[in-house]
């Protein structure tokens, strides 16, 4: 017998499980169609959303979408749930939670207190019945502030990850991109390289290079080379200067296993990073990347829709008090998010759900070259996320990553968002930009400075 039933006109829609109603309530995306869990048509999707709105939040505490015995992420979610934090909304349905989130009662303080009481499934459920403006309105109320050498997530701030990738890890090419990005005010979230090779020797050399740049110019930022967490642990054991510990994560144990990690390995990396005590403003040092479709691509989704799987990854992330979490929203390709409309919706969902759960969310606003998307779609998502209070975005020369071969946001895009929305870099980095003469403050507006320090002029001359 169907557990959830909803009628629209003369049609009666039946859903057999919480997992099914969640999947069919998801806004349309190609990954759920590929997985065979999507609604068959718009009518079934609306019926599922209306059925979902009437489900009590407590039902998510009584029924795991992926069994507790089979999945360590489920065990983490259940075992870490804060019943006291949940109590203020414990009497609500999913629809009631949406109404409360949109009300004045849900302010920055109450939303921060609520975060440990919500499960990822609750956050995913409420996002499925929210419009774009709802996702933006609630997310902009929430601030998740973290710190390492700089402070991220403060209201009125927008940070950037300077991504100076190079197809052969050529130091001169990487250095040129770093300098270019710094001169446009990028890099306060981090200077983060996706390495072309994952050899330990190469990773260590890149880490030492980044540390030398940061030390030479006294930049209040943090470095990261996006290698496997076990390689970062090995680099730490070798005495290499390492700031942020990186790892791609997903929302199921099996999907994380496809990345070669589990919670114990992540804990080892976290503790290794802490042992270095390199943070000056704080000790948030994990950097996680996620993306809708990763569990499905590993055949590790357990029949759960891709957006809910993605939200479960944020439970993994928040357990390790990360500095930043990045949803690489369009990178996995059109098999999972087919076009610009789906990418925009997914980026806003991820940002909303992550912040609702207390995770410091950023977004790689991006698409692959074979997706039905273009830079206009990315401008739209960038603007919406800027209004919604995103912690950080990418900064890449010309929006085109020449190593990973995908399209994302440029140094100039960050300037557009900051200027249009009245946003500023992180406070420590902003002060450094002013000290060096890269930016100047006049009449309340940030302008490029004309008096670059001699070290920067010398670096420019060497690269010319």
PDB file of C-alpha atoms in Angstrom, residues 59-317:
ATOM      1  CA  UNK A  59       9.766  11.206   9.977  1.00  0.00           C
ATOM      2  CA  UNK A  60      13.309  11.802   8.736  1.00  0.00           C
ATOM      3  CA  UNK A  61      14.588  10.799  12.181  1.00  0.00           C
ATOM      4  CA  UNK A  62      12.621   7.565  12.062  1.00  0.00           C
ATOM      5  CA  UNK A  63      13.453   6.444   8.522  1.00  0.00           C
ATOM      6  CA  UNK A  64      16.948   6.477   7.033  1.00  0.00           C
ATOM      7  CA  UNK A  65      17.025   6.729   3.240  1.00  0.00           C
ATOM      8  CA  UNK A  66      20.201   4.614   3.340  1.00  0.00           C
ATOM      9  CA  UNK A  67      20.175   2.018   6.157  1.00  0.00           C
ATOM     10  CA  UNK A  68      22.169   2.804   9.313  1.00  0.00           C
ATOM     11  CA  UNK A  69      23.797  -0.645   9.226  1.00  0.00           C
ATOM     12  CA  UNK A  70      25.037  -0.201   5.639  1.00  0.00           C
ATOM     13  CA  UNK A  71      26.503   3.284   5.552  1.00  0.00           C
ATOM     14  CA  UNK A  72      28.875   5.207   7.831  1.00  0.00           C
ATOM     15  CA  UNK A  73      27.580   8.564   6.568  1.00  0.00           C
ATOM     16  CA  UNK A  74      24.095   7.609   7.766  1.00  0.00           C
ATOM     17  CA  UNK A  75      25.591   6.604  11.110  1.00  0.00           C
ATOM     18  CA  UNK A  76      27.389   9.956  11.350  1.00  0.00           C
ATOM     19  CA  UNK A  77      24.143  11.823  10.579  1.00  0.00           C
ATOM     20  CA  UNK A  78      22.104   9.871  13.127  1.00  0.00           C
ATOM     21  CA  UNK A  79      24.708   9.756  15.887  1.00  0.00           C
ATOM     22  CA  UNK A  80      25.574  13.466  15.661  1.00  0.00           C
ATOM     23  CA  UNK A  81      22.008  14.757  15.523  1.00  0.00           C
ATOM     24  CA  UNK A  82      21.361  17.427  18.175  1.00  0.00           C
ATOM     25  CA  UNK A  83      17.866  16.833  19.543  1.00  0.00           C
ATOM     26  CA  UNK A  84      17.914  20.016  21.626  1.00  0.00           C
ATOM     27  CA  UNK A  85      18.750  22.181  18.597  1.00  0.00           C
ATOM     28  CA  UNK A  86      15.997  20.435  16.615  1.00  0.00           C
ATOM     29  CA  UNK A  87      13.322  20.995  19.262  1.00  0.00           C
ATOM     30  CA  UNK A  88      12.156  24.477  18.100  1.00  0.00           C
ATOM     31  CA  UNK A  89      11.100  23.053  14.704  1.00  0.00           C
ATOM     32  CA  UNK A  90      10.421  19.465  15.793  1.00  0.00           C
ATOM     33  CA  UNK A  91       6.657  19.910  15.530  1.00  0.00           C
ATOM     34  CA  UNK A  92       6.763  21.158  11.932  1.00  0.00           C
ATOM     35  CA  UNK A  93       6.214  19.505   8.585  1.00  0.00           C
ATOM     36  CA  UNK A  94       8.539  20.104   5.633  1.00  0.00           C
ATOM     37  CA  UNK A  95       6.131  22.784   4.419  1.00  0.00           C
ATOM     38  CA  UNK A  96       5.977  24.273   7.897  1.00  0.00           C
ATOM     39  CA  UNK A  97       9.771  24.474   7.984  1.00  0.00           C
ATOM     40  CA  UNK A  98       9.741  26.368   4.681  1.00  0.00           C
ATOM     41  CA  UNK A  99       7.256  28.878   6.088  1.00  0.00           C
ATOM     42  CA  UNK A 100       9.315  29.301   9.254  1.00  0.00           C
ATOM     43  CA  UNK A 101      12.559  29.777   7.315  1.00  0.00           C
ATOM     44  CA  UNK A 102      10.958  32.560   5.296  1.00  0.00           C
ATOM     45  CA  UNK A 103       9.589  34.278   8.406  1.00  0.00           C
ATOM     46  CA  UNK A 104      11.257  36.984  10.472  1.00  0.00           C
ATOM     47  CA  UNK A 105      11.635  34.489  13.316  1.00  0.00           C
ATOM     48  CA  UNK A 106      14.361  32.778  11.298  1.00  0.00           C
ATOM     49  CA  UNK A 107      17.187  35.263  11.738  1.00  0.00           C
ATOM     50  CA  UNK A 108      20.945  34.772  11.719  1.00  0.00           C
ATOM     51  CA  UNK A 109      21.069  33.784  15.387  1.00  0.00           C
ATOM     52  CA  UNK A 110      18.197  31.283  15.301  1.00  0.00           C
ATOM     53  CA  UNK A 111      19.410  29.715  12.066  1.00  0.00           C
ATOM     54  CA  UNK A 112      22.883  29.217  13.510  1.00  0.00           C
ATOM     55  CA  UNK A 113      21.379  27.550  16.574  1.00  0.00           C
ATOM     56  CA  UNK A 114      19.177  25.323  14.412  1.00  0.00           C
ATOM     57  CA  UNK A 115      21.936  23.968  12.156  1.00  0.00           C
ATOM     58  CA  UNK A 116      23.072  20.977  14.289  1.00  0.00           C
ATOM     59  CA  UNK A 117      19.443  19.949  14.739  1.00  0.00           C
ATOM     60  CA  UNK A 118      18.771  19.518  11.034  1.00  0.00           C
ATOM     61  CA  UNK A 119      19.690  16.412   9.086  1.00  0.00           C
ATOM     62  CA  UNK A 120      20.801  16.695   5.458  1.00  0.00           C
ATOM     63  CA  UNK A 121      17.610  14.951   4.371  1.00  0.00           C
ATOM     64  CA  UNK A 122      15.506  17.638   6.083  1.00  0.00           C
ATOM     65  CA  UNK A 123      17.486  20.392   4.356  1.00  0.00           C
ATOM     66  CA  UNK A 124      17.208  18.663   0.984  1.00  0.00           C
ATOM     67  CA  UNK A 125      13.474  18.103   1.470  1.00  0.00           C
ATOM     68  CA  UNK A 126      12.663  21.727   2.205  1.00  0.00           C
ATOM     69  CA  UNK A 127      14.820  22.948  -0.690  1.00  0.00           C
ATOM     70  CA  UNK A 128      12.740  20.849  -3.105  1.00  0.00           C
ATOM     71  CA  UNK A 129       9.600  22.872  -2.367  1.00  0.00           C
ATOM     72  CA  UNK A 130      11.288  26.282  -2.520  1.00  0.00           C
ATOM     73  CA  UNK A 131      11.471  28.729  -5.401  1.00  0.00           C
ATOM     74  CA  UNK A 132      14.724  30.355  -6.465  1.00  0.00           C
ATOM     75  CA  UNK A 133      13.884  33.511  -4.517  1.00  0.00           C
ATOM     76  CA  UNK A 134      13.201  31.407  -1.406  1.00  0.00           C
ATOM     77  CA  UNK A 135      16.612  29.749  -1.662  1.00  0.00           C
ATOM     78  CA  UNK A 136      18.283  33.149  -2.028  1.00  0.00           C
ATOM     79  CA  UNK A 137      16.302  34.865   0.723  1.00  0.00           C
ATOM     80  CA  UNK A 138      16.982  32.253   3.391  1.00  0.00           C
ATOM     81  CA  UNK A 139      20.626  31.691   2.440  1.00  0.00           C
ATOM     82  CA  UNK A 140      21.440  35.403   2.696  1.00  0.00           C
ATOM     83  CA  UNK A 141      20.249  35.388   6.314  1.00  0.00           C
ATOM     84  CA  UNK A 142      22.867  32.789   7.234  1.00  0.00           C
ATOM     85  CA  UNK A 143      26.531  33.490   7.834  1.00  0.00           C
ATOM     86  CA  UNK A 144      29.027  30.685   8.455  1.00  0.00           C
ATOM     87  CA  UNK A 145      32.307  32.333   9.463  1.00  0.00           C
ATOM     88  CA  UNK A 146      35.626  30.457   9.458  1.00  0.00           C
ATOM     89  CA  UNK A 147      39.257  31.473   9.807  1.00  0.00           C
ATOM     90  CA  UNK A 148      42.788  30.293   9.077  1.00  0.00           C
ATOM     91  CA  UNK A 149      45.090  33.169   8.048  1.00  0.00           C
ATOM     92  CA  UNK A 150      42.105  35.091   6.733  1.00  0.00           C
ATOM     93  CA  UNK A 151      38.499  35.288   7.869  1.00  0.00           C
ATOM     94  CA  UNK A 152      35.826  34.034   5.473  1.00  0.00           C
ATOM     95  CA  UNK A 153      32.048  34.350   5.425  1.00  0.00           C
ATOM     96  CA  UNK A 154      31.457  37.717   7.054  1.00  0.00           C
ATOM     97  CA  UNK A 155      28.447  39.720   5.901  1.00  0.00           C
ATOM     98  CA  UNK A 156      29.284  42.122   3.093  1.00  0.00           C
ATOM     99  CA  UNK A 157      32.305  40.088   1.965  1.00  0.00           C
ATOM    100  CA  UNK A 158      32.934  37.933  -1.097  1.00  0.00           C
ATOM    101  CA  UNK A 159      36.159  35.935  -1.274  1.00  0.00           C
ATOM    102  CA  UNK A 160      37.822  34.158  -4.173  1.00  0.00           C
ATOM    103  CA  UNK A 161      39.963  31.114  -4.682  1.00  0.00           C
ATOM    104  CA  UNK A 162      42.789  32.070  -7.019  1.00  0.00           C
ATOM    105  CA  UNK A 163      43.168  28.967  -9.231  1.00  0.00           C
ATOM    106  CA  UNK A 164      46.437  29.223 -11.202  1.00  0.00           C
ATOM    107  CA  UNK A 165      46.310  25.788 -12.870  1.00  0.00           C
ATOM    108  CA  UNK A 166      48.815  24.864 -15.568  1.00  0.00           C
ATOM    109  CA  UNK A 167      48.726  21.801 -17.865  1.00  0.00           C
ATOM    110  CA  UNK A 168      52.323  20.840 -16.981  1.00  0.00           C
ATOM    111  CA  UNK A 169      52.599  22.427 -13.515  1.00  0.00           C
ATOM    112  CA  UNK A 170      55.131  24.851 -14.992  1.00  0.00           C
ATOM    113  CA  UNK A 171      56.241  27.157 -12.134  1.00  0.00           C
ATOM    114  CA  UNK A 172      56.554  30.267 -14.343  1.00  0.00           C
ATOM    115  CA  UNK A 173      53.047  29.768 -15.752  1.00  0.00           C
ATOM    116  CA  UNK A 174      51.593  29.245 -12.290  1.00  0.00           C
ATOM    117  CA  UNK A 175      53.453  32.296 -10.956  1.00  0.00           C
ATOM    118  CA  UNK A 176      52.141  34.481 -13.787  1.00  0.00           C
ATOM    119  CA  UNK A 177      48.559  33.474 -13.018  1.00  0.00           C
ATOM    120  CA  UNK A 178      49.067  34.086  -9.300  1.00  0.00           C
ATOM    121  CA  UNK A 179      50.449  37.560  -9.917  1.00  0.00           C
ATOM    122  CA  UNK A 180      47.643  38.366 -12.354  1.00  0.00           C
ATOM    123  CA  UNK A 181      45.035  37.257  -9.857  1.00  0.00           C
ATOM    124  CA  UNK A 182      46.532  39.175  -6.945  1.00  0.00           C
ATOM    125  CA  UNK A 183      46.604  42.378  -9.008  1.00  0.00           C
ATOM    126  CA  UNK A 184      42.851  41.989  -9.529  1.00  0.00           C
ATOM    127  CA  UNK A 185      42.248  41.468  -5.815  1.00  0.00           C
ATOM    128  CA  UNK A 186      41.743  37.710  -6.026  1.00  0.00           C
ATOM    129  CA  UNK A 187      43.058  35.045  -3.672  1.00  0.00           C
ATOM    130  CA  UNK A 188      41.744  35.779  -0.194  1.00  0.00           C
ATOM    131  CA  UNK A 189      39.971  32.421   0.136  1.00  0.00           C
ATOM    132  CA  UNK A 190      43.114  30.628  -0.967  1.00  0.00           C
ATOM    133  CA  UNK A 191      45.618  30.114  -3.723  1.00  0.00           C
ATOM    134  CA  UNK A 192      44.674  26.613  -4.784  1.00  0.00           C
ATOM    135  CA  UNK A 193      46.263  24.500  -7.528  1.00  0.00           C
ATOM    136  CA  UNK A 194      44.764  21.435  -9.191  1.00  0.00           C
ATOM    137  CA  UNK A 195      47.999  19.579  -9.983  1.00  0.00           C
ATOM    138  CA  UNK A 196      48.557  18.005 -13.391  1.00  0.00           C
ATOM    139  CA  UNK A 197      50.361  15.101 -11.729  1.00  0.00           C
ATOM    140  CA  UNK A 198      49.740  13.508  -8.353  1.00  0.00           C
ATOM    141  CA  UNK A 199      53.291  12.405  -7.610  1.00  0.00           C
ATOM    142  CA  UNK A 200      54.273  13.195  -4.055  1.00  0.00           C
ATOM    143  CA  UNK A 201      57.479  14.940  -5.141  1.00  0.00           C
ATOM    144  CA  UNK A 202      55.572  17.237  -7.501  1.00  0.00           C
ATOM    145  CA  UNK A 203      52.941  18.017  -4.871  1.00  0.00           C
ATOM    146  CA  UNK A 204      55.619  18.888  -2.325  1.00  0.00           C
ATOM    147  CA  UNK A 205      57.372  21.167  -4.818  1.00  0.00           C
ATOM    148  CA  UNK A 206      54.132  23.042  -5.535  1.00  0.00           C
ATOM    149  CA  UNK A 207      53.404  23.444  -1.819  1.00  0.00           C
ATOM    150  CA  UNK A 208      56.871  24.842  -1.205  1.00  0.00           C
ATOM    151  CA  UNK A 209      56.469  27.241  -4.134  1.00  0.00           C
ATOM    152  CA  UNK A 210      53.133  28.554  -2.859  1.00  0.00           C
ATOM    153  CA  UNK A 211      54.506  28.955   0.646  1.00  0.00           C
ATOM    154  CA  UNK A 212      57.460  30.940  -0.720  1.00  0.00           C
ATOM    155  CA  UNK A 213      55.135  33.334  -2.605  1.00  0.00           C
ATOM    156  CA  UNK A 214      52.918  33.869   0.417  1.00  0.00           C
ATOM    157  CA  UNK A 215      55.894  34.417   2.715  1.00  0.00           C
ATOM    158  CA  UNK A 216      57.750  36.714   0.315  1.00  0.00           C
ATOM    159  CA  UNK A 217      54.829  39.102  -0.115  1.00  0.00           C
ATOM    160  CA  UNK A 218      53.351  38.506   3.378  1.00  0.00           C
ATOM    161  CA  UNK A 219      49.942  37.692   1.898  1.00  0.00           C
ATOM    162  CA  UNK A 220      47.275  36.879   4.504  1.00  0.00           C
ATOM    163  CA  UNK A 221      45.946  33.902   2.601  1.00  0.00           C
ATOM    164  CA  UNK A 222      46.299  30.124   2.598  1.00  0.00           C
ATOM    165  CA  UNK A 223      47.715  27.691   0.076  1.00  0.00           C
ATOM    166  CA  UNK A 224      46.261  24.420  -1.093  1.00  0.00           C
ATOM    167  CA  UNK A 225      47.271  21.792  -3.619  1.00  0.00           C
ATOM    168  CA  UNK A 226      44.245  19.667  -4.414  1.00  0.00           C
ATOM    169  CA  UNK A 227      45.797  16.262  -3.984  1.00  0.00           C
ATOM    170  CA  UNK A 228      44.472  13.175  -2.227  1.00  0.00           C
ATOM    171  CA  UNK A 229      44.297  13.497   1.552  1.00  0.00           C
ATOM    172  CA  UNK A 230      46.813  10.663   1.998  1.00  0.00           C
ATOM    173  CA  UNK A 231      49.331  12.581  -0.141  1.00  0.00           C
ATOM    174  CA  UNK A 232      48.783  15.643   2.049  1.00  0.00           C
ATOM    175  CA  UNK A 233      49.463  13.492   5.117  1.00  0.00           C
ATOM    176  CA  UNK A 234      52.685  12.248   3.528  1.00  0.00           C
ATOM    177  CA  UNK A 235      53.726  15.825   2.696  1.00  0.00           C
ATOM    178  CA  UNK A 236      53.124  16.835   6.319  1.00  0.00           C
ATOM    179  CA  UNK A 237      55.194  13.869   7.488  1.00  0.00           C
ATOM    180  CA  UNK A 238      58.021  15.094   5.234  1.00  0.00           C
ATOM    181  CA  UNK A 239      57.930  18.525   6.862  1.00  0.00           C
ATOM    182  CA  UNK A 240      56.530  20.335   3.806  1.00  0.00           C
ATOM    183  CA  UNK A 241      54.635  23.586   4.586  1.00  0.00           C
ATOM    184  CA  UNK A 242      50.928  22.820   4.054  1.00  0.00           C
ATOM    185  CA  UNK A 243      47.995  25.031   4.999  1.00  0.00           C
ATOM    186  CA  UNK A 244      44.694  23.471   3.898  1.00  0.00           C
ATOM    187  CA  UNK A 245      44.056  19.723   3.680  1.00  0.00           C
ATOM    188  CA  UNK A 246      41.976  18.914   0.596  1.00  0.00           C
ATOM    189  CA  UNK A 247      39.679  16.048  -0.320  1.00  0.00           C
ATOM    190  CA  UNK A 248      36.734  15.407  -2.643  1.00  0.00           C
ATOM    191  CA  UNK A 249      33.862  13.900  -0.669  1.00  0.00           C
ATOM    192  CA  UNK A 250      30.376  12.534  -1.336  1.00  0.00           C
ATOM    193  CA  UNK A 251      27.250  11.646   0.573  1.00  0.00           C
ATOM    194  CA  UNK A 252      27.519   7.870   0.874  1.00  0.00           C
ATOM    195  CA  UNK A 253      30.147   5.518   2.260  1.00  0.00           C
ATOM    196  CA  UNK A 254      30.427   3.719  -1.075  1.00  0.00           C
ATOM    197  CA  UNK A 255      30.895   6.957  -3.020  1.00  0.00           C
ATOM    198  CA  UNK A 256      33.617   8.096  -0.625  1.00  0.00           C
ATOM    199  CA  UNK A 257      35.265   4.693  -1.047  1.00  0.00           C
ATOM    200  CA  UNK A 258      35.424   5.417  -4.786  1.00  0.00           C
ATOM    201  CA  UNK A 259      37.501   8.477  -3.835  1.00  0.00           C
ATOM    202  CA  UNK A 260      39.717   6.265  -1.688  1.00  0.00           C
ATOM    203  CA  UNK A 261      38.610   7.728   1.640  1.00  0.00           C
ATOM    204  CA  UNK A 262      36.441   7.064   4.660  1.00  0.00           C
ATOM    205  CA  UNK A 263      35.753   9.005   7.839  1.00  0.00           C
ATOM    206  CA  UNK A 264      38.827   7.593   9.588  1.00  0.00           C
ATOM    207  CA  UNK A 265      41.132   8.682   6.777  1.00  0.00           C
ATOM    208  CA  UNK A 266      39.603  12.163   6.800  1.00  0.00           C
ATOM    209  CA  UNK A 267      40.086  12.323  10.561  1.00  0.00           C
ATOM    210  CA  UNK A 268      43.745  11.409  10.125  1.00  0.00           C
ATOM    211  CA  UNK A 269      44.184  14.199   7.590  1.00  0.00           C
ATOM    212  CA  UNK A 270      42.402  16.684   9.838  1.00  0.00           C
ATOM    213  CA  UNK A 271      44.604  15.852  12.804  1.00  0.00           C
ATOM    214  CA  UNK A 272      47.759  15.997  10.671  1.00  0.00           C
ATOM    215  CA  UNK A 273      46.815  19.474   9.483  1.00  0.00           C
ATOM    216  CA  UNK A 274      46.084  20.650  13.010  1.00  0.00           C
ATOM    217  CA  UNK A 275      49.469  19.414  14.178  1.00  0.00           C
ATOM    218  CA  UNK A 276      51.215  22.059  12.047  1.00  0.00           C
ATOM    219  CA  UNK A 277      49.469  24.979  13.801  1.00  0.00           C
ATOM    220  CA  UNK A 278      49.910  27.218  10.755  1.00  0.00           C
ATOM    221  CA  UNK A 279      46.712  29.235  11.165  1.00  0.00           C
ATOM    222  CA  UNK A 280      47.035  32.716  12.605  1.00  0.00           C
ATOM    223  CA  UNK A 281      43.374  33.824  12.668  1.00  0.00           C
ATOM    224  CA  UNK A 282      41.897  30.376  13.344  1.00  0.00           C
ATOM    225  CA  UNK A 283      42.353  26.651  12.832  1.00  0.00           C
ATOM    226  CA  UNK A 284      39.671  25.752  10.260  1.00  0.00           C
ATOM    227  CA  UNK A 285      41.856  23.950   7.737  1.00  0.00           C
ATOM    228  CA  UNK A 286      39.900  21.364   5.740  1.00  0.00           C
ATOM    229  CA  UNK A 287      38.925  22.133   2.162  1.00  0.00           C
ATOM    230  CA  UNK A 288      36.272  19.850   0.661  1.00  0.00           C
ATOM    231  CA  UNK A 289      34.866  19.720  -2.839  1.00  0.00           C
ATOM    232  CA  UNK A 290      31.540  18.155  -3.734  1.00  0.00           C
ATOM    233  CA  UNK A 291      29.125  18.013  -6.655  1.00  0.00           C
ATOM    234  CA  UNK A 292      25.715  16.662  -7.540  1.00  0.00           C
ATOM    235  CA  UNK A 293      26.011  13.372  -9.412  1.00  0.00           C
ATOM    236  CA  UNK A 294      29.210  12.060  -7.836  1.00  0.00           C
ATOM    237  CA  UNK A 295      27.447   9.228  -6.000  1.00  0.00           C
ATOM    238  CA  UNK A 296      25.507   8.211  -9.102  1.00  0.00           C
ATOM    239  CA  UNK A 297      28.645   8.277 -11.254  1.00  0.00           C
ATOM    240  CA  UNK A 298      30.209   5.785  -8.807  1.00  0.00           C
ATOM    241  CA  UNK A 299      27.033   3.639  -8.772  1.00  0.00           C
ATOM    242  CA  UNK A 300      26.895   4.386  -5.058  1.00  0.00           C
ATOM    243  CA  UNK A 301      23.653   6.338  -4.692  1.00  0.00           C
ATOM    244  CA  UNK A 302      21.411   3.585  -3.234  1.00  0.00           C
ATOM    245  CA  UNK A 303      18.474   4.844  -5.297  1.00  0.00           C
ATOM    246  CA  UNK A 304      18.594   8.255  -3.593  1.00  0.00           C
ATOM    247  CA  UNK A 305      18.241  11.350  -5.785  1.00  0.00           C
ATOM    248  CA  UNK A 306      21.443  13.217  -6.546  1.00  0.00           C
ATOM    249  CA  UNK A 307      20.587  16.415  -4.690  1.00  0.00           C
ATOM    250  CA  UNK A 308      19.879  14.542  -1.456  1.00  0.00           C
ATOM    251  CA  UNK A 309      23.127  12.582  -1.871  1.00  0.00           C
ATOM    252  CA  UNK A 310      24.941  15.887  -2.321  1.00  0.00           C
ATOM    253  CA  UNK A 311      23.406  17.346   0.831  1.00  0.00           C
ATOM    254  CA  UNK A 312      24.494  14.289   2.810  1.00  0.00           C
ATOM    255  CA  UNK A 313      28.086  15.153   1.852  1.00  0.00           C
ATOM    256  CA  UNK A 314      27.711  18.351   3.885  1.00  0.00           C
ATOM    257  CA  UNK A 315      27.233  16.254   7.022  1.00  0.00           C
ATOM    258  CA  UNK A 316      30.635  14.728   6.318  1.00  0.00           C
ATOM    259  CA  UNK A 317      32.121  18.173   5.764  1.00  0.00           C
TER     260      UNK A 317
END
